[in-house]
Amino acid sequence: MERAEVLKRVIGILTEAQDIRRAAETGQEGAGGGDDDSADGGATAQVATTLLNEMLPSISVPADASPRQVAALVAEALGPALHTMVSGFSLAFTSLAIAHDQGRTDVSAIEVLQELALEVEAGAYDEGP
């Protein structure tokens, strides 16, 4: 998966997390992603889980693989994906922290994330690890 696609999914996960938080604050049942989808909290958590799973690669392990071989295959497959995901979450956190530290009360966290998504879409973060 391309870096920009990972970054967009990370932004999506954080946006969905805001929806879960809002639902919890308003006392809606199902907030936090349990099995109860009645107030959309479970459905929102499912979206975040789906986005996370989309970022992880499929791993094929031969039936006769040793534990050491399995570990090597998993590390080889997950390493780059996890690195890109962590970079995405770090970028989003930094964007939110900068807005906070600058005392930006004119924008919400969702708006900061939307602005970041537009920058990603425009190719501002195509380069890098």
Short mmCIF file of N, CA and C in Angstrom, two decimals:
data_model
loop_
_atom_site.label_atom_id
_atom_site.label_comp_id
_atom_site.label_asym_id
_atom_site.label_seq_id
_atom_site.Cartn_x
_atom_site.Cartn_y
_atom_site.Cartn_z
N MET A 1 0.85 -1.17 0.00
CA MET A 1 0.00 0.00 0.00
C MET A 1 0.90 1.23 0.00
N GLU A 2 0.51 2.22 -0.81
CA GLU A 2 1.30 3.44 -0.91
C GLU A 2 1.22 4.25 0.38
N ARG A 3 2.26 5.03 0.60
CA ARG A 3 2.37 5.85 1.82
C ARG A 3 1.15 6.77 1.98
N ALA A 4 0.72 7.41 0.90
CA ALA A 4 -0.41 8.33 0.99
C ALA A 4 -1.68 7.59 1.42
N GLU A 5 -1.87 6.38 0.93
CA GLU A 5 -3.05 5.60 1.31
C GLU A 5 -3.01 5.25 2.80
N VAL A 6 -1.83 4.91 3.30
CA VAL A 6 -1.69 4.62 4.72
C VAL A 6 -2.00 5.87 5.54
N LEU A 7 -1.45 7.01 5.12
CA LEU A 7 -1.69 8.25 5.85
C LEU A 7 -3.18 8.59 5.87
N LYS A 8 -3.87 8.39 4.75
CA LYS A 8 -5.31 8.67 4.72
C LYS A 8 -6.08 7.73 5.65
N ARG A 9 -5.66 6.49 5.75
CA ARG A 9 -6.33 5.55 6.65
C ARG A 9 -6.06 5.91 8.12
N VAL A 10 -4.85 6.34 8.40
CA VAL A 10 -4.53 6.78 9.77
C VAL A 10 -5.41 7.97 10.14
N ILE A 11 -5.55 8.92 9.24
CA ILE A 11 -6.41 10.07 9.49
C ILE A 11 -7.85 9.61 9.68
N GLY A 12 -8.28 8.63 8.90
CA GLY A 12 -9.61 8.08 9.04
C GLY A 12 -9.82 7.44 10.41
N ILE A 13 -8.84 6.70 10.88
CA ILE A 13 -8.93 6.06 12.20
C ILE A 13 -9.05 7.12 13.28
N LEU A 14 -8.24 8.16 13.20
CA LEU A 14 -8.29 9.21 14.22
C LEU A 14 -9.61 9.98 14.16
N THR A 15 -10.13 10.18 12.97
CA THR A 15 -11.42 10.84 12.82
C THR A 15 -12.53 9.98 13.43
N GLU A 16 -12.49 8.68 13.18
CA GLU A 16 -13.47 7.77 13.76
C GLU A 16 -13.35 7.75 15.29
N ALA A 17 -12.11 7.85 15.78
CA ALA A 17 -11.91 7.88 17.23
C ALA A 17 -12.58 9.10 17.84
N GLN A 18 -12.56 10.22 17.12
CA GLN A 18 -13.25 11.42 17.59
C GLN A 18 -14.75 11.17 17.69
N ASP A 19 -15.29 10.43 16.72
CA ASP A 19 -16.72 10.11 16.76
C ASP A 19 -17.05 9.21 17.95
N ILE A 20 -16.18 8.25 18.23
CA ILE A 20 -16.38 7.36 19.38
C ILE A 20 -16.35 8.18 20.67
N ARG A 21 -15.37 9.08 20.77
CA ARG A 21 -15.26 9.93 21.96
C ARG A 21 -16.49 10.80 22.13
N ARG A 22 -16.95 11.39 21.05
CA ARG A 22 -18.14 12.23 21.11
C ARG A 22 -19.35 11.44 21.57
N ALA A 23 -19.50 10.23 21.06
CA ALA A 23 -20.62 9.37 21.45
C ALA A 23 -20.53 9.03 22.93
N ALA A 24 -19.33 8.75 23.41
CA ALA A 24 -19.15 8.42 24.83
C ALA A 24 -19.48 9.63 25.71
N GLU A 25 -19.06 10.80 25.27
CA GLU A 25 -19.32 12.02 26.05
C GLU A 25 -20.80 12.35 26.12
N THR A 26 -21.54 12.01 25.09
CA THR A 26 -22.97 12.31 25.09
C THR A 26 -23.77 11.17 25.70
N GLY A 27 -23.08 10.11 26.15
CA GLY A 27 -23.74 9.01 26.83
C GLY A 27 -24.49 8.06 25.93
N GLN A 28 -24.15 8.05 24.66
CA GLN A 28 -24.82 7.13 23.75
C GLN A 28 -24.37 5.70 24.03
N GLU A 29 -25.31 4.79 24.02
CA GLU A 29 -24.97 3.39 24.23
C GLU A 29 -24.20 2.91 23.02
N GLY A 30 -23.31 1.95 23.24
CA GLY A 30 -22.53 1.38 22.15
C GLY A 30 -21.25 2.14 21.91
N ALA A 31 -21.06 3.29 22.53
CA ALA A 31 -19.82 4.04 22.35
C ALA A 31 -18.66 3.22 22.84
N GLY A 32 -17.59 3.30 22.10
CA GLY A 32 -16.41 2.55 22.50
C GLY A 32 -16.28 1.24 21.78
N GLY A 33 -17.27 0.90 20.97
CA GLY A 33 -17.09 -0.20 20.05
C GLY A 33 -17.42 -1.57 20.57
N GLY A 34 -18.30 -1.71 21.52
CA GLY A 34 -18.70 -3.04 21.95
C GLY A 34 -19.51 -3.73 20.88
N ASP A 35 -20.22 -4.79 21.26
CA ASP A 35 -21.02 -5.52 20.30
C ASP A 35 -22.32 -4.81 19.98
N ASP A 36 -22.72 -3.81 20.74
CA ASP A 36 -23.98 -3.12 20.56
C ASP A 36 -23.80 -1.98 19.55
N ASP A 37 -24.39 -2.14 18.37
CA ASP A 37 -24.28 -1.11 17.34
C ASP A 37 -25.44 -0.14 17.39
N SER A 38 -26.28 -0.18 18.41
CA SER A 38 -27.52 0.59 18.42
C SER A 38 -27.29 2.09 18.33
N ALA A 39 -26.24 2.60 18.86
CA ALA A 39 -25.99 4.04 18.79
C ALA A 39 -24.80 4.35 17.89
N ASP A 40 -24.44 3.40 17.04
CA ASP A 40 -23.38 3.56 16.05
C ASP A 40 -21.97 3.53 16.63
N GLY A 41 -21.81 3.39 17.93
CA GLY A 41 -20.47 3.30 18.50
C GLY A 41 -19.74 2.06 18.02
N GLY A 42 -20.44 0.94 18.01
CA GLY A 42 -19.83 -0.30 17.52
C GLY A 42 -19.52 -0.23 16.05
N ALA A 43 -20.42 0.37 15.28
CA ALA A 43 -20.18 0.51 13.85
C ALA A 43 -18.99 1.42 13.59
N THR A 44 -18.87 2.49 14.37
CA THR A 44 -17.74 3.41 14.23
C THR A 44 -16.44 2.70 14.55
N ALA A 45 -16.43 1.92 15.62
CA ALA A 45 -15.22 1.17 15.97
C ALA A 45 -14.89 0.16 14.89
N GLN A 46 -15.91 -0.43 14.27
CA GLN A 46 -15.68 -1.39 13.20
C GLN A 46 -15.01 -0.72 12.00
N VAL A 47 -15.39 0.51 11.70
CA VAL A 47 -14.76 1.24 10.60
C VAL A 47 -13.27 1.43 10.90
N ALA A 48 -12.95 1.82 12.11
CA ALA A 48 -11.54 2.01 12.49
C ALA A 48 -10.77 0.69 12.38
N THR A 49 -11.39 -0.40 12.82
CA THR A 49 -10.75 -1.71 12.73
C THR A 49 -10.52 -2.10 11.29
N THR A 50 -11.50 -1.84 10.44
CA THR A 50 -11.37 -2.16 9.02
C THR A 50 -10.23 -1.37 8.40
N LEU A 51 -10.16 -0.08 8.70
CA LEU A 51 -9.07 0.76 8.17
C LEU A 51 -7.71 0.24 8.63
N LEU A 52 -7.62 -0.14 9.88
CA LEU A 52 -6.36 -0.68 10.41
C LEU A 52 -5.99 -1.97 9.69
N ASN A 53 -6.94 -2.86 9.53
CA ASN A 53 -6.67 -4.13 8.87
C ASN A 53 -6.26 -3.94 7.41
N GLU A 54 -6.79 -2.94 6.75
CA GLU A 54 -6.43 -2.67 5.36
C GLU A 54 -4.96 -2.27 5.22
N MET A 55 -4.39 -1.70 6.26
CA MET A 55 -3.00 -1.27 6.21
C MET A 55 -2.01 -2.40 6.43
N LEU A 56 -2.49 -3.51 6.97
CA LEU A 56 -1.60 -4.63 7.28
C LEU A 56 -1.54 -5.59 6.10
N PRO A 57 -0.34 -6.05 5.76
CA PRO A 57 -0.21 -6.96 4.63
C PRO A 57 -0.67 -8.38 4.98
N SER A 58 -1.01 -9.12 3.95
CA SER A 58 -1.30 -10.54 4.14
C SER A 58 0.02 -11.27 4.28
N ILE A 59 0.01 -12.29 5.10
CA ILE A 59 1.24 -13.06 5.34
C ILE A 59 0.95 -14.52 5.04
N SER A 60 1.74 -15.09 4.16
CA SER A 60 1.63 -16.52 3.85
C SER A 60 2.77 -17.24 4.55
N VAL A 61 2.39 -18.27 5.29
CA VAL A 61 3.37 -19.05 6.03
C VAL A 61 3.24 -20.51 5.61
N PRO A 62 4.32 -21.10 5.13
CA PRO A 62 4.26 -22.52 4.77
C PRO A 62 3.89 -23.37 5.98
N ALA A 63 3.13 -24.41 5.76
CA ALA A 63 2.67 -25.28 6.84
C ALA A 63 3.83 -25.90 7.61
N ASP A 64 4.94 -26.14 6.95
CA ASP A 64 6.07 -26.79 7.60
C ASP A 64 7.12 -25.79 8.12
N ALA A 65 6.75 -24.50 8.20
CA ALA A 65 7.70 -23.48 8.66
C ALA A 65 8.00 -23.66 10.14
N SER A 66 9.25 -23.45 10.46
CA SER A 66 9.66 -23.50 11.87
C SER A 66 9.24 -22.19 12.55
N PRO A 67 9.20 -22.19 13.87
CA PRO A 67 8.87 -20.94 14.58
C PRO A 67 9.79 -19.78 14.19
N ARG A 68 11.04 -20.07 14.00
CA ARG A 68 12.00 -19.03 13.60
C ARG A 68 11.65 -18.49 12.21
N GLN A 69 11.29 -19.38 11.29
CA GLN A 69 10.90 -18.95 9.95
C GLN A 69 9.62 -18.11 9.98
N VAL A 70 8.67 -18.53 10.82
CA VAL A 70 7.42 -17.78 10.96
C VAL A 70 7.72 -16.37 11.47
N ALA A 71 8.56 -16.30 12.48
CA ALA A 71 8.92 -14.99 13.04
C ALA A 71 9.59 -14.11 11.99
N ALA A 72 10.47 -14.69 11.20
CA ALA A 72 11.16 -13.93 10.16
C ALA A 72 10.17 -13.45 9.09
N LEU A 73 9.25 -14.31 8.68
CA LEU A 73 8.26 -13.92 7.68
C LEU A 73 7.34 -12.81 8.20
N VAL A 74 6.92 -12.93 9.45
CA VAL A 74 6.04 -11.93 10.04
C VAL A 74 6.78 -10.59 10.16
N ALA A 75 8.00 -10.63 10.64
CA ALA A 75 8.79 -9.40 10.79
C ALA A 75 9.03 -8.74 9.44
N GLU A 76 9.35 -9.54 8.44
CA GLU A 76 9.62 -9.01 7.11
C GLU A 76 8.37 -8.37 6.50
N ALA A 77 7.23 -8.99 6.73
CA ALA A 77 5.98 -8.47 6.16
C ALA A 77 5.45 -7.27 6.94
N LEU A 78 5.50 -7.34 8.27
CA LEU A 78 4.90 -6.29 9.09
C LEU A 78 5.80 -5.08 9.32
N GLY A 79 7.11 -5.28 9.30
CA GLY A 79 8.04 -4.21 9.61
C GLY A 79 7.79 -2.93 8.83
N PRO A 80 7.83 -2.99 7.50
CA PRO A 80 7.61 -1.76 6.72
C PRO A 80 6.22 -1.17 6.92
N ALA A 81 5.21 -2.02 7.02
CA ALA A 81 3.84 -1.53 7.20
C ALA A 81 3.71 -0.81 8.55
N LEU A 82 4.25 -1.41 9.59
CA LEU A 82 4.17 -0.79 10.91
C LEU A 82 4.96 0.52 10.96
N HIS A 83 6.10 0.55 10.29
CA HIS A 83 6.90 1.77 10.25
C HIS A 83 6.10 2.91 9.60
N THR A 84 5.44 2.61 8.47
CA THR A 84 4.65 3.63 7.79
C THR A 84 3.46 4.05 8.64
N MET A 85 2.81 3.10 9.31
CA MET A 85 1.68 3.43 10.17
C MET A 85 2.11 4.33 11.33
N VAL A 86 3.21 3.99 11.97
CA VAL A 86 3.70 4.81 13.09
C VAL A 86 4.06 6.20 12.59
N SER A 87 4.67 6.28 11.42
CA SER A 87 4.99 7.59 10.84
C SER A 87 3.71 8.40 10.62
N GLY A 88 2.66 7.73 10.15
CA GLY A 88 1.39 8.42 9.92
C GLY A 88 0.76 8.92 11.20
N PHE A 89 0.74 8.08 12.22
CA PHE A 89 0.19 8.52 13.51
C PHE A 89 1.03 9.64 14.10
N SER A 90 2.35 9.57 13.92
CA SER A 90 3.23 10.63 14.42
C SER A 90 2.98 11.95 13.69
N LEU A 91 2.79 11.88 12.38
CA LEU A 91 2.49 13.07 11.60
C LEU A 91 1.17 13.69 12.05
N ALA A 92 0.16 12.86 12.24
CA ALA A 92 -1.15 13.37 12.68
C ALA A 92 -1.04 13.98 14.08
N PHE A 93 -0.34 13.30 14.98
CA PHE A 93 -0.17 13.83 16.33
C PHE A 93 0.55 15.17 16.28
N THR A 94 1.60 15.26 15.49
CA THR A 94 2.37 16.50 15.40
C THR A 94 1.50 17.64 14.86
N SER A 95 0.68 17.33 13.86
CA SER A 95 -0.22 18.36 13.32
C SER A 95 -1.20 18.85 14.38
N LEU A 96 -1.75 17.92 15.14
CA LEU A 96 -2.68 18.29 16.21
C LEU A 96 -1.96 19.05 17.32
N ALA A 97 -0.74 18.62 17.66
CA ALA A 97 0.02 19.28 18.73
C ALA A 97 0.41 20.70 18.33
N ILE A 98 0.77 20.89 17.09
CA ILE A 98 1.14 22.24 16.63
C ILE A 98 -0.06 23.17 16.74
N ALA A 99 -1.22 22.70 16.29
CA ALA A 99 -2.43 23.53 16.39
C ALA A 99 -2.72 23.86 17.85
N HIS A 100 -2.57 22.88 18.71
CA HIS A 100 -2.81 23.09 20.15
C HIS A 100 -1.82 24.09 20.72
N ASP A 101 -0.53 23.86 20.45
CA ASP A 101 0.51 24.72 21.01
C ASP A 101 0.44 26.16 20.50
N GLN A 102 -0.12 26.32 19.32
CA GLN A 102 -0.29 27.67 18.78
C GLN A 102 -1.55 28.34 19.32
N GLY A 103 -2.28 27.62 20.16
CA GLY A 103 -3.48 28.19 20.74
C GLY A 103 -4.62 28.34 19.75
N ARG A 104 -4.63 27.50 18.73
CA ARG A 104 -5.65 27.59 17.68
C ARG A 104 -7.00 27.14 18.22
N THR A 105 -7.81 28.08 18.61
CA THR A 105 -9.15 27.75 19.07
C THR A 105 -10.17 27.89 17.95
N ASP A 106 -9.69 28.36 16.78
CA ASP A 106 -10.58 28.55 15.63
C ASP A 106 -10.79 27.27 14.83
N VAL A 107 -10.04 26.21 15.16
CA VAL A 107 -10.19 24.94 14.44
C VAL A 107 -10.34 23.80 15.44
N SER A 108 -11.14 22.82 15.04
CA SER A 108 -11.30 21.62 15.87
C SER A 108 -10.25 20.58 15.45
N ALA A 109 -10.13 19.54 16.24
CA ALA A 109 -9.22 18.45 15.90
C ALA A 109 -9.62 17.83 14.56
N ILE A 110 -10.91 17.68 14.34
CA ILE A 110 -11.40 17.12 13.08
C ILE A 110 -10.96 18.00 11.91
N GLU A 111 -11.05 19.31 12.08
CA GLU A 111 -10.64 20.23 11.02
C GLU A 111 -9.14 20.15 10.75
N VAL A 112 -8.35 19.99 11.79
CA VAL A 112 -6.90 19.82 11.61
C VAL A 112 -6.64 18.55 10.81
N LEU A 113 -7.35 17.47 11.16
CA LEU A 113 -7.18 16.21 10.44
C LEU A 113 -7.65 16.32 8.99
N GLN A 114 -8.73 17.05 8.75
CA GLN A 114 -9.21 17.26 7.39
C GLN A 114 -8.18 18.03 6.56
N GLU A 115 -7.59 19.05 7.17
CA GLU A 115 -6.56 19.82 6.49
C GLU A 115 -5.36 18.92 6.16
N LEU A 116 -4.98 18.08 7.09
CA LEU A 116 -3.88 17.14 6.86
C LEU A 116 -4.23 16.18 5.72
N ALA A 117 -5.46 15.70 5.68
CA ALA A 117 -5.90 14.80 4.61
C ALA A 117 -5.79 15.48 3.25
N LEU A 118 -6.16 16.75 3.19
CA LEU A 118 -6.04 17.49 1.93
C LEU A 118 -4.58 17.64 1.51
N GLU A 119 -3.70 17.87 2.48
CA GLU A 119 -2.27 17.97 2.18
C GLU A 119 -1.74 16.63 1.66
N VAL A 120 -2.17 15.54 2.27
CA VAL A 120 -1.77 14.21 1.81
C VAL A 120 -2.26 13.98 0.39
N GLU A 121 -3.51 14.33 0.14
CA GLU A 121 -4.10 14.15 -1.19
C GLU A 121 -3.34 14.96 -2.23
N ALA A 122 -2.85 16.14 -1.85
CA ALA A 122 -2.11 17.00 -2.76
C ALA A 122 -0.67 16.53 -2.97
N GLY A 123 -0.25 15.50 -2.23
CA GLY A 123 1.08 14.94 -2.42
C GLY A 123 2.16 15.52 -1.53
N ALA A 124 1.77 16.28 -0.52
CA ALA A 124 2.75 16.93 0.35
C ALA A 124 3.62 15.94 1.13
N TYR A 125 3.14 14.72 1.31
CA TYR A 125 3.89 13.75 2.13
C TYR A 125 4.23 12.49 1.36
N ASP A 126 4.36 12.62 0.04
CA ASP A 126 4.68 11.44 -0.78
C ASP A 126 6.10 10.93 -0.53
N GLU A 127 6.99 11.81 -0.18
CA GLU A 127 8.38 11.42 0.07
C GLU A 127 8.56 11.07 1.54
N GLY A 128 9.52 10.24 1.81
CA GLY A 128 9.85 9.90 3.19
C GLY A 128 9.70 8.44 3.45
N PRO A 129 10.06 8.01 4.68
CA PRO A 129 10.04 6.59 5.00
C PRO A 129 8.63 6.05 5.11
#
